[in-house]
JSON list of C-alpha atoms in Angstrom, two decimals:
[
{"chain": "A", "resi": 1, "resn": "MET", "atom": "CA", "xyz": [8.83, -6.75, -22.99]},
{"chain": "A", "resi": 2, "resn": "ASP", "atom": "CA", "xyz": [9.43, -10.49, -23.41]},
{"chain": "A", "resi": 3, "resn": "ALA", "atom": "CA", "xyz": [7.90, -12.43, -20.53]},
{"chain": "A", "resi": 4, "resn": "ASN", "atom": "CA", "xyz": [11.08, -14.48, -20.29]},
{"chain": "A", "resi": 5, "resn": "GLU", "atom": "CA", "xyz": [13.25, -11.51, -19.45]},
{"chain": "A", "resi": 6, "resn": "SER", "atom": "CA", "xyz": [14.52, -11.35, -15.88]},
{"chain": "A", "resi": 7, "resn": "VAL", "atom": "CA", "xyz": [13.31, -7.83, -15.05]},
{"chain": "A", "resi": 8, "resn": "ARG", "atom": "CA", "xyz": [11.09, -7.91, -11.97]},
{"chain": "A", "resi": 9, "resn": "VAL", "atom": "CA", "xyz": [7.63, -6.40, -12.37]},
{"chain": "A", "resi": 10, "resn": "ALA", "atom": "CA", "xyz": [5.63, -4.55, -9.72]},
{"chain": "A", "resi": 11, "resn": "ILE", "atom": "CA", "xyz": [2.31, -2.77, -9.39]},
{"chain": "A", "resi": 12, "resn": "VAL", "atom": "CA", "xyz": [2.19, 0.11, -6.91]},
{"chain": "A", "resi": 13, "resn": "THR", "atom": "CA", "xyz": [-1.23, 1.55, -6.11]},
{"chain": "A", "resi": 14, "resn": "GLY", "atom": "CA", "xyz": [-1.53, 5.14, -4.97]},
{"chain": "A", "resi": 15, "resn": "ALA", "atom": "CA", "xyz": [1.69, 5.79, -6.89]},
{"chain": "A", "resi": 16, "resn": "GLY", "atom": "CA", "xyz": [1.00, 9.43, -7.65]},
{"chain": "A", "resi": 17, "resn": "SER", "atom": "CA", "xyz": [2.03, 10.84, -4.27]},
{"chain": "A", "resi": 18, "resn": "GLY", "atom": "CA", "xyz": [3.35, 10.15, -0.80]},
{"chain": "A", "resi": 19, "resn": "ILE", "atom": "CA", "xyz": [4.47, 6.66, 0.17]},
{"chain": "A", "resi": 20, "resn": "GLY", "atom": "CA", "xyz": [3.32, 5.19, -3.13]},
{"chain": "A", "resi": 21, "resn": "ARG", "atom": "CA", "xyz": [5.43, 7.62, -5.12]},
{"chain": "A", "resi": 22, "resn": "ALA", "atom": "CA", "xyz": [8.49, 7.06, -2.91]},
{"chain": "A", "resi": 23, "resn": "VAL", "atom": "CA", "xyz": [8.21, 3.27, -3.22]},
{"chain": "A", "resi": 24, "resn": "ALA", "atom": "CA", "xyz": [7.65, 3.42, -6.98]},
{"chain": "A", "resi": 25, "resn": "VAL", "atom": "CA", "xyz": [10.72, 5.62, -7.42]},
{"chain": "A", "resi": 26, "resn": "GLU", "atom": "CA", "xyz": [12.82, 3.31, -5.24]},
{"chain": "A", "resi": 27, "resn": "LEU", "atom": "CA", "xyz": [11.78, 0.29, -7.29]},
{"chain": "A", "resi": 28, "resn": "LEU", "atom": "CA", "xyz": [12.29, 2.06, -10.62]},
{"chain": "A", "resi": 29, "resn": "ARG", "atom": "CA", "xyz": [15.78, 3.12, -9.55]},
{"chain": "A", "resi": 30, "resn": "GLY", "atom": "CA", "xyz": [16.44, -0.49, -8.57]},
{"chain": "A", "resi": 31, "resn": "GLY", "atom": "CA", "xyz": [15.69, -1.72, -12.07]},
{"chain": "A", "resi": 32, "resn": "TRP", "atom": "CA", "xyz": [12.12, -2.91, -11.56]},
{"chain": "A", "resi": 33, "resn": "ALA", "atom": "CA", "xyz": [9.44, -2.40, -14.21]},
{"chain": "A", "resi": 34, "resn": "VAL", "atom": "CA", "xyz": [6.56, -0.70, -12.39]},
{"chain": "A", "resi": 35, "resn": "GLY", "atom": "CA", "xyz": [2.88, -0.36, -13.13]},
{"chain": "A", "resi": 36, "resn": "LEU", "atom": "CA", "xyz": [1.93, 2.97, -11.57]},
{"chain": "A", "resi": 37, "resn": "ALA", "atom": "CA", "xyz": [-1.72, 3.05, -10.50]},
{"chain": "A", "resi": 38, "resn": "GLY", "atom": "CA", "xyz": [-3.73, 5.98, -9.20]},
{"chain": "A", "resi": 39, "resn": "ARG", "atom": "CA", "xyz": [-6.77, 8.13, -9.83]},
{"chain": "A", "resi": 40, "resn": "ARG", "atom": "CA", "xyz": [-4.92, 10.98, -11.57]},
{"chain": "A", "resi": 41, "resn": "ALA", "atom": "CA", "xyz": [-2.88, 10.27, -14.69]},
{"chain": "A", "resi": 42, "resn": "GLY", "atom": "CA", "xyz": [-0.88, 13.49, -14.37]},
{"chain": "A", "resi": 43, "resn": "THR", "atom": "CA", "xyz": [0.55, 12.66, -10.95]},
{"chain": "A", "resi": 44, "resn": "LEU", "atom": "CA", "xyz": [1.47, 9.15, -12.12]},
{"chain": "A", "resi": 45, "resn": "GLU", "atom": "CA", "xyz": [3.45, 10.57, -15.03]},
{"chain": "A", "resi": 46, "resn": "ALA", "atom": "CA", "xyz": [5.10, 13.01, -12.61]},
{"chain": "A", "resi": 47, "resn": "THR", "atom": "CA", "xyz": [6.23, 10.03, -10.52]},
{"chain": "A", "resi": 48, "resn": "ALA", "atom": "CA", "xyz": [7.66, 8.30, -13.60]},
{"chain": "A", "resi": 49, "resn": "ALA", "atom": "CA", "xyz": [9.48, 11.49, -14.61]},
{"chain": "A", "resi": 50, "resn": "LEU", "atom": "CA", "xyz": [11.55, 11.28, -11.42]},
{"chain": "A", "resi": 51, "resn": "VAL", "atom": "CA", "xyz": [13.37, 8.26, -12.92]},
{"chain": "A", "resi": 52, "resn": "PRO", "atom": "CA", "xyz": [13.81, 9.11, -16.62]},
{"chain": "A", "resi": 53, "resn": "GLY", "atom": "CA", "xyz": [14.03, 6.13, -18.94]},
{"chain": "A", "resi": 54, "resn": "ALA", "atom": "CA", "xyz": [12.86, 3.56, -16.38]},
{"chain": "A", "resi": 55, "resn": "ALA", "atom": "CA", "xyz": [10.38, 0.89, -17.51]},
{"chain": "A", "resi": 56, "resn": "HIS", "atom": "CA", "xyz": [6.93, 1.92, -16.34]},
{"chain": "A", "resi": 57, "resn": "LEU", "atom": "CA", "xyz": [3.27, 1.94, -17.27]},
{"chain": "A", "resi": 58, "resn": "ALA", "atom": "CA", "xyz": [0.96, 4.58, -15.82]},
{"chain": "A", "resi": 59, "resn": "VAL", "atom": "CA", "xyz": [-2.64, 3.40, -15.49]},
{"chain": "A", "resi": 60, "resn": "ARG", "atom": "CA", "xyz": [-5.44, 5.58, -14.16]},
{"chain": "A", "resi": 61, "resn": "ALA", "atom": "CA", "xyz": [-7.41, 3.35, -11.79]},
{"chain": "A", "resi": 62, "resn": "ASP", "atom": "CA", "xyz": [-9.74, 3.63, -8.82]},
{"chain": "A", "resi": 63, "resn": "VAL", "atom": "CA", "xyz": [-8.93, 0.59, -6.68]},
{"chain": "A", "resi": 64, "resn": "SER", "atom": "CA", "xyz": [-12.48, 0.49, -5.31]},
{"chain": "A", "resi": 65, "resn": "ASP", "atom": "CA", "xyz": [-13.82, -0.17, -8.83]},
{"chain": "A", "resi": 66, "resn": "PRO", "atom": "CA", "xyz": [-13.61, -3.85, -9.86]},
{"chain": "A", "resi": 67, "resn": "GLU", "atom": "CA", "xyz": [-13.51, -2.97, -13.56]},
{"chain": "A", "resi": 68, "resn": "ASP", "atom": "CA", "xyz": [-10.67, -0.49, -13.07]},
{"chain": "A", "resi": 69, "resn": "VAL", "atom": "CA", "xyz": [-8.69, -3.08, -11.10]},
{"chain": "A", "resi": 70, "resn": "ALA", "atom": "CA", "xyz": [-9.20, -5.75, -13.74]},
{"chain": "A", "resi": 71, "resn": "ALA", "atom": "CA", "xyz": [-8.09, -3.33, -16.46]},
{"chain": "A", "resi": 72, "resn": "LEU", "atom": "CA", "xyz": [-5.01, -2.33, -14.44]},
{"chain": "A", "resi": 73, "resn": "PHE", "atom": "CA", "xyz": [-3.75, -5.87, -14.01]},
{"chain": "A", "resi": 74, "resn": "ALA", "atom": "CA", "xyz": [-4.54, -6.79, -17.61]},
{"chain": "A", "resi": 75, "resn": "ALA", "atom": "CA", "xyz": [-2.60, -3.76, -18.87]},
{"chain": "A", "resi": 76, "resn": "VAL", "atom": "CA", "xyz": [0.47, -4.57, -16.78]},
{"chain": "A", "resi": 77, "resn": "ARG", "atom": "CA", "xyz": [0.35, -8.22, -17.82]},
{"chain": "A", "resi": 78, "resn": "GLU", "atom": "CA", "xyz": [0.09, -7.27, -21.50]},
{"chain": "A", "resi": 79, "resn": "ARG", "atom": "CA", "xyz": [2.98, -4.81, -21.23]},
{"chain": "A", "resi": 80, "resn": "PHE", "atom": "CA", "xyz": [5.41, -6.72, -19.01]},
{"chain": "A", "resi": 81, "resn": "GLY", "atom": "CA", "xyz": [4.27, -10.35, -19.18]},
{"chain": "A", "resi": 82, "resn": "ARG", "atom": "CA", "xyz": [4.14, -11.19, -15.46]},
{"chain": "A", "resi": 83, "resn": "LEU", "atom": "CA", "xyz": [3.79, -9.77, -11.94]},
{"chain": "A", "resi": 84, "resn": "ASP", "atom": "CA", "xyz": [6.32, -10.26, -9.15]},
{"chain": "A", "resi": 85, "resn": "LEU", "atom": "CA", "xyz": [5.08, -7.70, -6.62]},
{"chain": "A", "resi": 86, "resn": "LEU", "atom": "CA", "xyz": [1.92, -5.88, -5.62]},
{"chain": "A", "resi": 87, "resn": "PHE", "atom": "CA", "xyz": [2.40, -3.02, -3.19]},
{"chain": "A", "resi": 88, "resn": "ASN", "atom": "CA", "xyz": [-1.16, -2.53, -1.95]},
{"chain": "A", "resi": 89, "resn": "ASN", "atom": "CA", "xyz": [-0.78, 1.08, -0.90]},
{"chain": "A", "resi": 90, "resn": "ALA", "atom": "CA", "xyz": [-3.78, 3.19, -1.98]},
{"chain": "A", "resi": 91, "resn": "GLY", "atom": "CA", "xyz": [-5.69, 4.55, 0.99]},
{"chain": "A", "resi": 92, "resn": "THR", "atom": "CA", "xyz": [-7.44, 7.49, 2.57]},
{"chain": "A", "resi": 93, "resn": "PHE", "atom": "CA", "xyz": [-7.77, 8.85, 6.10]},
{"chain": "A", "resi": 94, "resn": "GLY", "atom": "CA", "xyz": [-11.35, 9.98, 5.61]},
{"chain": "A", "resi": 95, "resn": "PRO", "atom": "CA", "xyz": [-12.82, 12.89, 7.58]},
{"chain": "A", "resi": 96, "resn": "GLY", "atom": "CA", "xyz": [-10.55, 13.83, 10.47]},
{"chain": "A", "resi": 97, "resn": "GLY", "atom": "CA", "xyz": [-11.55, 15.17, 13.84]},
{"chain": "A", "resi": 98, "resn": "MET", "atom": "CA", "xyz": [-15.23, 14.22, 13.48]},
{"chain": "A", "resi": 99, "resn": "PRO", "atom": "CA", "xyz": [-17.03, 12.67, 16.45]},
{"chain": "A", "resi": 100, "resn": "PHE", "atom": "CA", "xyz": [-17.98, 9.06, 15.73]},
{"chain": "A", "resi": 101, "resn": "GLU", "atom": "CA", "xyz": [-21.67, 9.74, 16.32]},
{"chain": "A", "resi": 102, "resn": "ASP", "atom": "CA", "xyz": [-21.65, 12.43, 13.62]},
{"chain": "A", "resi": 103, "resn": "LEU", "atom": "CA", "xyz": [-19.82, 10.39, 10.98]},
{"chain": "A", "resi": 104, "resn": "PRO", "atom": "CA", "xyz": [-21.90, 10.14, 7.76]},
{"chain": "A", "resi": 105, "resn": "TYR", "atom": "CA", "xyz": [-22.32, 6.64, 6.40]},
{"chain": "A", "resi": 106, "resn": "ASP", "atom": "CA", "xyz": [-21.06, 7.78, 2.99]},
{"chain": "A", "resi": 107, "resn": "ALA", "atom": "CA", "xyz": [-17.78, 8.88, 4.58]},
{"chain": "A", "resi": 108, "resn": "TRP", "atom": "CA", "xyz": [-17.43, 5.55, 6.39]},
{"chain": "A", "resi": 109, "resn": "ARG", "atom": "CA", "xyz": [-18.19, 3.65, 3.19]},
{"chain": "A", "resi": 110, "resn": "HIS", "atom": "CA", "xyz": [-15.66, 5.65, 1.17]},
{"chain": "A", "resi": 111, "resn": "VAL", "atom": "CA", "xyz": [-12.83, 4.74, 3.56]},
{"chain": "A", "resi": 112, "resn": "VAL", "atom": "CA", "xyz": [-13.87, 1.07, 3.65]},
{"chain": "A", "resi": 113, "resn": "ASP", "atom": "CA", "xyz": [-14.18, 0.91, -0.14]},
{"chain": "A", "resi": 114, "resn": "THR", "atom": "CA", "xyz": [-10.73, 2.42, -0.66]},
{"chain": "A", "resi": 115, "resn": "ASN", "atom": "CA", "xyz": [-8.65, 0.98, 2.17]},
{"chain": "A", "resi": 116, "resn": "LEU", "atom": "CA", "xyz": [-10.16, -2.49, 2.53]},
{"chain": "A", "resi": 117, "resn": "ASN", "atom": "CA", "xyz": [-12.23, -3.35, -0.54]},
{"chain": "A", "resi": 118, "resn": "GLY", "atom": "CA", "xyz": [-9.57, -1.85, -2.81]},
{"chain": "A", "resi": 119, "resn": "ALA", "atom": "CA", "xyz": [-6.87, -3.93, -1.14]},
{"chain": "A", "resi": 120, "resn": "PHE", "atom": "CA", "xyz": [-9.04, -7.04, -1.53]},
{"chain": "A", "resi": 121, "resn": "LEU", "atom": "CA", "xyz": [-9.68, -6.43, -5.24]},
{"chain": "A", "resi": 122, "resn": "CYS", "atom": "CA", "xyz": [-6.02, -5.81, -6.02]},
{"chain": "A", "resi": 123, "resn": "ALA", "atom": "CA", "xyz": [-4.80, -8.75, -3.95]},
{"chain": "A", "resi": 124, "resn": "GLN", "atom": "CA", "xyz": [-7.34, -11.04, -5.61]},
{"chain": "A", "resi": 125, "resn": "ALA", "atom": "CA", "xyz": [-6.21, -9.96, -9.08]},
{"chain": "A", "resi": 126, "resn": "ALA", "atom": "CA", "xyz": [-2.58, -10.46, -8.08]},
{"chain": "A", "resi": 127, "resn": "PHE", "atom": "CA", "xyz": [-3.33, -13.93, -6.67]},
{"chain": "A", "resi": 128, "resn": "ARG", "atom": "CA", "xyz": [-4.99, -15.01, -9.89]},
{"chain": "A", "resi": 129, "resn": "GLN", "atom": "CA", "xyz": [-2.10, -13.86, -12.03]},
{"chain": "A", "resi": 130, "resn": "MET", "atom": "CA", "xyz": [0.65, -15.15, -9.74]},
{"chain": "A", "resi": 131, "resn": "LYS", "atom": "CA", "xyz": [-0.96, -18.62, -9.65]},
{"chain": "A", "resi": 132, "resn": "GLU", "atom": "CA", "xyz": [-1.18, -18.83, -13.45]},
{"chain": "A", "resi": 133, "resn": "GLN", "atom": "CA", "xyz": [2.13, -17.36, -14.56]},
{"chain": "A", "resi": 134, "resn": "GLU", "atom": "CA", "xyz": [5.39, -19.23, -15.15]},
{"chain": "A", "resi": 135, "resn": "PRO", "atom": "CA", "xyz": [7.40, -19.31, -13.04]},
{"chain": "A", "resi": 136, "resn": "ARG", "atom": "CA", "xyz": [4.53, -19.28, -10.56]},
{"chain": "A", "resi": 137, "resn": "GLY", "atom": "CA", "xyz": [4.41, -17.09, -7.47]},
{"chain": "A", "resi": 138, "resn": "GLY", "atom": "CA", "xyz": [5.09, -13.56, -6.36]},
{"chain": "A", "resi": 139, "resn": "ARG", "atom": "CA", "xyz": [4.78, -11.21, -3.40]},
{"chain": "A", "resi": 140, "resn": "ILE", "atom": "CA", "xyz": [2.10, -8.93, -1.99]},
{"chain": "A", "resi": 141, "resn": "ILE", "atom": "CA", "xyz": [2.98, -6.21, 0.52]},
{"chain": "A", "resi": 142, "resn": "ASN", "atom": "CA", "xyz": [0.03, -4.48, 2.16]},
{"chain": "A", "resi": 143, "resn": "ASN", "atom": "CA", "xyz": [0.44, -0.99, 3.55]},
{"chain": "A", "resi": 144, "resn": "GLY", "atom": "CA", "xyz": [-0.99, -1.19, 7.03]},
{"chain": "A", "resi": 145, "resn": "SER", "atom": "CA", "xyz": [-0.36, 1.57, 9.55]},
{"chain": "A", "resi": 146, "resn": "ILE", "atom": "CA", "xyz": [0.50, 2.19, 13.16]},
{"chain": "A", "resi": 147, "resn": "SER", "atom": "CA", "xyz": [-3.30, 2.43, 13.37]},
{"chain": "A", "resi": 148, "resn": "ALA", "atom": "CA", "xyz": [-3.43, -1.31, 12.62]},
{"chain": "A", "resi": 149, "resn": "HIS", "atom": "CA", "xyz": [-2.20, -1.62, 16.23]},
{"chain": "A", "resi": 150, "resn": "SER", "atom": "CA", "xyz": [-3.25, 1.51, 18.11]},
{"chain": "A", "resi": 151, "resn": "PRO", "atom": "CA", "xyz": [-5.82, 4.14, 17.07]},
{"chain": "A", "resi": 152, "resn": "ARG", "atom": "CA", "xyz": [-5.67, 7.87, 17.06]},
{"chain": "A", "resi": 153, "resn": "PRO", "atom": "CA", "xyz": [-8.65, 9.73, 18.50]},
{"chain": "A", "resi": 154, "resn": "LEU", "atom": "CA", "xyz": [-11.62, 10.18, 16.16]},
{"chain": "A", "resi": 155, "resn": "SER", "atom": "CA", "xyz": [-10.29, 7.79, 13.51]},
{"chain": "A", "resi": 156, "resn": "ALA", "atom": "CA", "xyz": [-12.79, 4.90, 13.55]},
{"chain": "A", "resi": 157, "resn": "PRO", "atom": "CA", "xyz": [-13.07, 4.33, 9.77]},
{"chain": "A", "resi": 158, "resn": "TYR", "atom": "CA", "xyz": [-9.32, 4.43, 9.14]},
{"chain": "A", "resi": 159, "resn": "THR", "atom": "CA", "xyz": [-8.46, 2.36, 12.22]},
{"chain": "A", "resi": 160, "resn": "ALA", "atom": "CA", "xyz": [-11.13, -0.26, 11.50]},
{"chain": "A", "resi": 161, "resn": "THR", "atom": "CA", "xyz": [-9.92, -0.75, 7.93]},
{"chain": "A", "resi": 162, "resn": "LYS", "atom": "CA", "xyz": [-6.29, -1.01, 8.97]},
{"chain": "A", "resi": 163, "resn": "HIS", "atom": "CA", "xyz": [-7.10, -3.61, 11.62]},
{"chain": "A", "resi": 164, "resn": "ALA", "atom": "CA", "xyz": [-9.05, -5.50, 8.96]},
{"chain": "A", "resi": 165, "resn": "LEU", "atom": "CA", "xyz": [-6.09, -5.26, 6.58]},
{"chain": "A", "resi": 166, "resn": "THR", "atom": "CA", "xyz": [-3.96, -7.11, 9.13]},
{"chain": "A", "resi": 167, "resn": "GLY", "atom": "CA", "xyz": [-6.46, -9.96, 9.07]},
{"chain": "A", "resi": 168, "resn": "LEU", "atom": "CA", "xyz": [-6.39, -9.95, 5.28]},
{"chain": "A", "resi": 169, "resn": "THR", "atom": "CA", "xyz": [-2.59, -10.10, 5.32]},
{"chain": "A", "resi": 170, "resn": "LYS", "atom": "CA", "xyz": [-2.56, -13.09, 7.67]},
{"chain": "A", "resi": 171, "resn": "SER", "atom": "CA", "xyz": [-5.22, -14.95, 5.72]},
{"chain": "A", "resi": 172, "resn": "LEU", "atom": "CA", "xyz": [-3.57, -14.36, 2.34]},
{"chain": "A", "resi": 173, "resn": "SER", "atom": "CA", "xyz": [-0.18, -15.33, 3.74]},
{"chain": "A", "resi": 174, "resn": "LEU", "atom": "CA", "xyz": [-1.67, -18.69, 4.65]},
{"chain": "A", "resi": 175, "resn": "ASP", "atom": "CA", "xyz": [-3.63, -19.12, 1.41]},
{"chain": "A", "resi": 176, "resn": "GLY", "atom": "CA", "xyz": [-0.65, -18.15, -0.74]},
{"chain": "A", "resi": 177, "resn": "ARG", "atom": "CA", "xyz": [1.72, -20.83, 0.57]},
{"chain": "A", "resi": 178, "resn": "ALA", "atom": "CA", "xyz": [0.59, -23.46, -1.93]},
{"chain": "A", "resi": 179, "resn": "TYR", "atom": "CA", "xyz": [1.29, -21.17, -4.87]},
{"chain": "A", "resi": 180, "resn": "GLY", "atom": "CA", "xyz": [4.60, -19.58, -3.92]},
{"chain": "A", "resi": 181, "resn": "ILE", "atom": "CA", "xyz": [2.88, -16.29, -3.02]},
{"chain": "A", "resi": 182, "resn": "ALA", "atom": "CA", "xyz": [4.45, -14.51, -0.05]},
{"chain": "A", "resi": 183, "resn": "VAL", "atom": "CA", "xyz": [2.29, -11.90, 1.69]},
{"chain": "A", "resi": 184, "resn": "GLY", "atom": "CA", "xyz": [3.48, -9.38, 4.26]},
{"chain": "A", "resi": 185, "resn": "GLN", "atom": "CA", "xyz": [2.57, -6.00, 5.69]},
{"chain": "A", "resi": 186, "resn": "ILE", "atom": "CA", "xyz": [4.41, -2.80, 6.50]},
{"chain": "A", "resi": 187, "resn": "ASP", "atom": "CA", "xyz": [3.01, -0.65, 9.29]},
{"chain": "A", "resi": 188, "resn": "ILE", "atom": "CA", "xyz": [4.19, 2.93, 8.95]},
{"chain": "A", "resi": 189, "resn": "GLY", "atom": "CA", "xyz": [4.17, 5.76, 11.46]},
{"chain": "A", "resi": 190, "resn": "ASN", "atom": "CA", "xyz": [4.62, 9.42, 10.56]},
{"chain": "A", "resi": 191, "resn": "ALA", "atom": "CA", "xyz": [6.43, 9.24, 7.24]},
{"chain": "A", "resi": 192, "resn": "ALA", "atom": "CA", "xyz": [6.77, 12.79, 5.92]},
{"chain": "A", "resi": 193, "resn": "THR", "atom": "CA", "xyz": [4.25, 13.11, 3.07]},
{"chain": "A", "resi": 194, "resn": "GLU", "atom": "CA", "xyz": [1.46, 15.45, 2.04]},
{"chain": "A", "resi": 195, "resn": "MET", "atom": "CA", "xyz": [-0.99, 13.36, 4.09]},
{"chain": "A", "resi": 196, "resn": "THR", "atom": "CA", "xyz": [1.02, 13.70, 7.30]},
{"chain": "A", "resi": 197, "resn": "ALA", "atom": "CA", "xyz": [2.09, 17.35, 7.04]},
{"chain": "A", "resi": 198, "resn": "ARG", "atom": "CA", "xyz": [-0.29, 18.26, 9.86]},
{"chain": "A", "resi": 199, "resn": "MET", "atom": "CA", "xyz": [1.62, 16.01, 12.28]},
{"chain": "A", "resi": 200, "resn": "GLU", "atom": "CA", "xyz": [4.48, 18.47, 12.49]},
{"chain": "A", "resi": 201, "resn": "THR", "atom": "CA", "xyz": [2.18, 21.37, 13.34]},
{"chain": "A", "resi": 202, "resn": "GLY", "atom": "CA", "xyz": [0.02, 19.49, 15.82]},
{"chain": "A", "resi": 203, "resn": "ALA", "atom": "CA", "xyz": [-1.95, 16.25, 16.09]},
{"chain": "A", "resi": 204, "resn": "LEU", "atom": "CA", "xyz": [-4.77, 15.39, 18.48]},
{"chain": "A", "resi": 205, "resn": "GLN", "atom": "CA", "xyz": [-3.58, 13.15, 21.30]},
{"chain": "A", "resi": 206, "resn": "ALA", "atom": "CA", "xyz": [-5.54, 10.73, 23.48]},
{"chain": "A", "resi": 207, "resn": "ASN", "atom": "CA", "xyz": [-5.58, 13.24, 26.36]},
{"chain": "A", "resi": 208, "resn": "GLY", "atom": "CA", "xyz": [-7.18, 15.89, 24.15]},
{"chain": "A", "resi": 209, "resn": "GLU", "atom": "CA", "xyz": [-4.05, 17.97, 23.65]},
{"chain": "A", "resi": 210, "resn": "ILE", "atom": "CA", "xyz": [-2.79, 19.11, 20.24]},
{"chain": "A", "resi": 211, "resn": "THR", "atom": "CA", "xyz": [0.90, 18.23, 20.09]},
{"chain": "A", "resi": 212, "resn": "PRO", "atom": "CA", "xyz": [3.45, 18.39, 17.24]},
{"chain": "A", "resi": 213, "resn": "GLU", "atom": "CA", "xyz": [4.88, 14.98, 16.36]},
{"chain": "A", "resi": 214, "resn": "PRO", "atom": "CA", "xyz": [8.21, 14.02, 14.78]},
{"chain": "A", "resi": 215, "resn": "VAL", "atom": "CA", "xyz": [8.23, 12.58, 11.26]},
{"chain": "A", "resi": 216, "resn": "MET", "atom": "CA", "xyz": [10.73, 10.52, 9.28]},
{"chain": "A", "resi": 217, "resn": "ASP", "atom": "CA", "xyz": [11.97, 10.64, 5.71]},
{"chain": "A", "resi": 218, "resn": "VAL", "atom": "CA", "xyz": [9.61, 8.73, 3.43]},
{"chain": "A", "resi": 219, "resn": "THR", "atom": "CA", "xyz": [12.59, 7.27, 1.56]},
{"chain": "A", "resi": 220, "resn": "ASP", "atom": "CA", "xyz": [13.36, 5.21, 4.66]},
{"chain": "A", "resi": 221, "resn": "VAL", "atom": "CA", "xyz": [9.97, 3.55, 4.19]},
{"chain": "A", "resi": 222, "resn": "ALA", "atom": "CA", "xyz": [10.66, 3.00, 0.50]},
{"chain": "A", "resi": 223, "resn": "ARG", "atom": "CA", "xyz": [13.96, 1.28, 1.21]},
{"chain": "A", "resi": 224, "resn": "THR", "atom": "CA", "xyz": [12.23, -1.02, 3.67]},
{"chain": "A", "resi": 225, "resn": "VAL", "atom": "CA", "xyz": [9.58, -1.99, 1.12]},
{"chain": "A", "resi": 226, "resn": "ARG", "atom": "CA", "xyz": [12.27, -2.69, -1.45]},
{"chain": "A", "resi": 227, "resn": "HIS", "atom": "CA", "xyz": [14.13, -4.90, 1.01]},
{"chain": "A", "resi": 228, "resn": "MET", "atom": "CA", "xyz": [10.95, -6.89, 1.65]},
{"chain": "A", "resi": 229, "resn": "ALA", "atom": "CA", "xyz": [10.23, -7.06, -2.08]},
{"chain": "A", "resi": 230, "resn": "GLU", "atom": "CA", "xyz": [13.65, -8.35, -3.08]},
{"chain": "A", "resi": 231, "resn": "LEU", "atom": "CA", "xyz": [13.82, -11.25, -0.64]},
{"chain": "A", "resi": 232, "resn": "PRO", "atom": "CA", "xyz": [13.68, -14.68, -2.27]},
{"chain": "A", "resi": 233, "resn": "LEU", "atom": "CA", "xyz": [10.15, -16.10, -2.17]},
{"chain": "A", "resi": 234, "resn": "GLY", "atom": "CA", "xyz": [11.32, -18.66, 0.37]},
{"chain": "A", "resi": 235, "resn": "ALA", "atom": "CA", "xyz": [11.68, -15.83, 2.90]},
{"chain": "A", "resi": 236, "resn": "ASN", "atom": "CA", "xyz": [9.05, -13.35, 4.02]},
{"chain": "A", "resi": 237, "resn": "VAL", "atom": "CA", "xyz": [8.85, -10.33, 6.30]},
{"chain": "A", "resi": 238, "resn": "GLN", "atom": "CA", "xyz": [5.41, -11.02, 7.74]},
{"chain": "A", "resi": 239, "resn": "PHE", "atom": "CA", "xyz": [5.08, -7.67, 9.52]},
{"chain": "A", "resi": 240, "resn": "ALA", "atom": "CA", "xyz": [7.45, -4.72, 9.63]},
{"chain": "A", "resi": 241, "resn": "THR", "atom": "CA", "xyz": [6.90, -1.59, 11.72]},
{"chain": "A", "resi": 242, "resn": "VAL", "atom": "CA", "xyz": [8.75, 1.50, 10.53]},
{"chain": "A", "resi": 243, "resn": "LEU", "atom": "CA", "xyz": [8.15, 4.74, 12.39]},
{"chain": "A", "resi": 244, "resn": "ALA", "atom": "CA", "xyz": [9.63, 8.03, 13.42]},
{"chain": "A", "resi": 245, "resn": "THR", "atom": "CA", "xyz": [11.68, 7.04, 16.45]},
{"chain": "A", "resi": 246, "resn": "ALA", "atom": "CA", "xyz": [10.21, 9.56, 18.89]},
{"chain": "A", "resi": 247, "resn": "MET", "atom": "CA", "xyz": [6.58, 9.56, 17.74]},
{"chain": "A", "resi": 248, "resn": "PRO", "atom": "CA", "xyz": [3.95, 8.76, 20.38]},
{"chain": "A", "resi": 249, "resn": "TYR", "atom": "CA", "xyz": [3.21, 5.12, 19.58]},
{"chain": "A", "resi": 250, "resn": "VAL", "atom": "CA", "xyz": [4.71, 2.95, 22.30]},
{"chain": "A", "resi": 251, "resn": "GLY", "atom": "CA", "xyz": [2.68, 4.09, 25.27]},
{"chain": "A", "resi": 252, "resn": "ARG", "atom": "CA", "xyz": [0.12, 5.89, 23.11]},
{"chain": "A", "resi": 253, "resn": "GLY", "atom": "CA", "xyz": [-3.02, 6.70, 25.06]}
]
């Protein structure tokens, strides 16, 4: 693709399933060229197959690996010429239901490496490219969580990384101003994906009860991300909270 063409270019991490897949499909259907990143090539190609003929590049990448991240951004730049959007989405819950005092360090480190260090590496690569390209600038949207505001029981690694991601979003939003880089965050509660299937059967509440929780269609999240992505760079949604209306969030605990 000629770098002077007007097609907008995005990278979506964790694009092989769940929210990442839904956002990638929404962008592809909207005419974006999308770099699909994830750890399994087969699931990335399955995402692309949902929008036949759309401009995409599937790149197997572990966002916690600096070499993988560098190769991902280089491949998208070589294929499409620029980068207009990074949706920093890849993440993991880590071990669920485990008492904090029993949490292995390796499990803690895995969540931190994926959710926080991976977001840092991808955002840094996006910053570098967006500063250098012509026209300069672009947008980064970090996938936070309701847990960036209020934790679930027994979720210390996930909650800590999502709180940290909010700090990263604020800092990058400030640092990006000089380069036309807009940075925002979407905090999502109970979108219906493979990762949240257990919510409908029962989730641990702060009072110790196991209670089913309502979920929402993941395409509603995808449409919100696309809205944020397609704003002119002079406007930014700093934080958006999108959640199943009746889920226990306001008043949680």
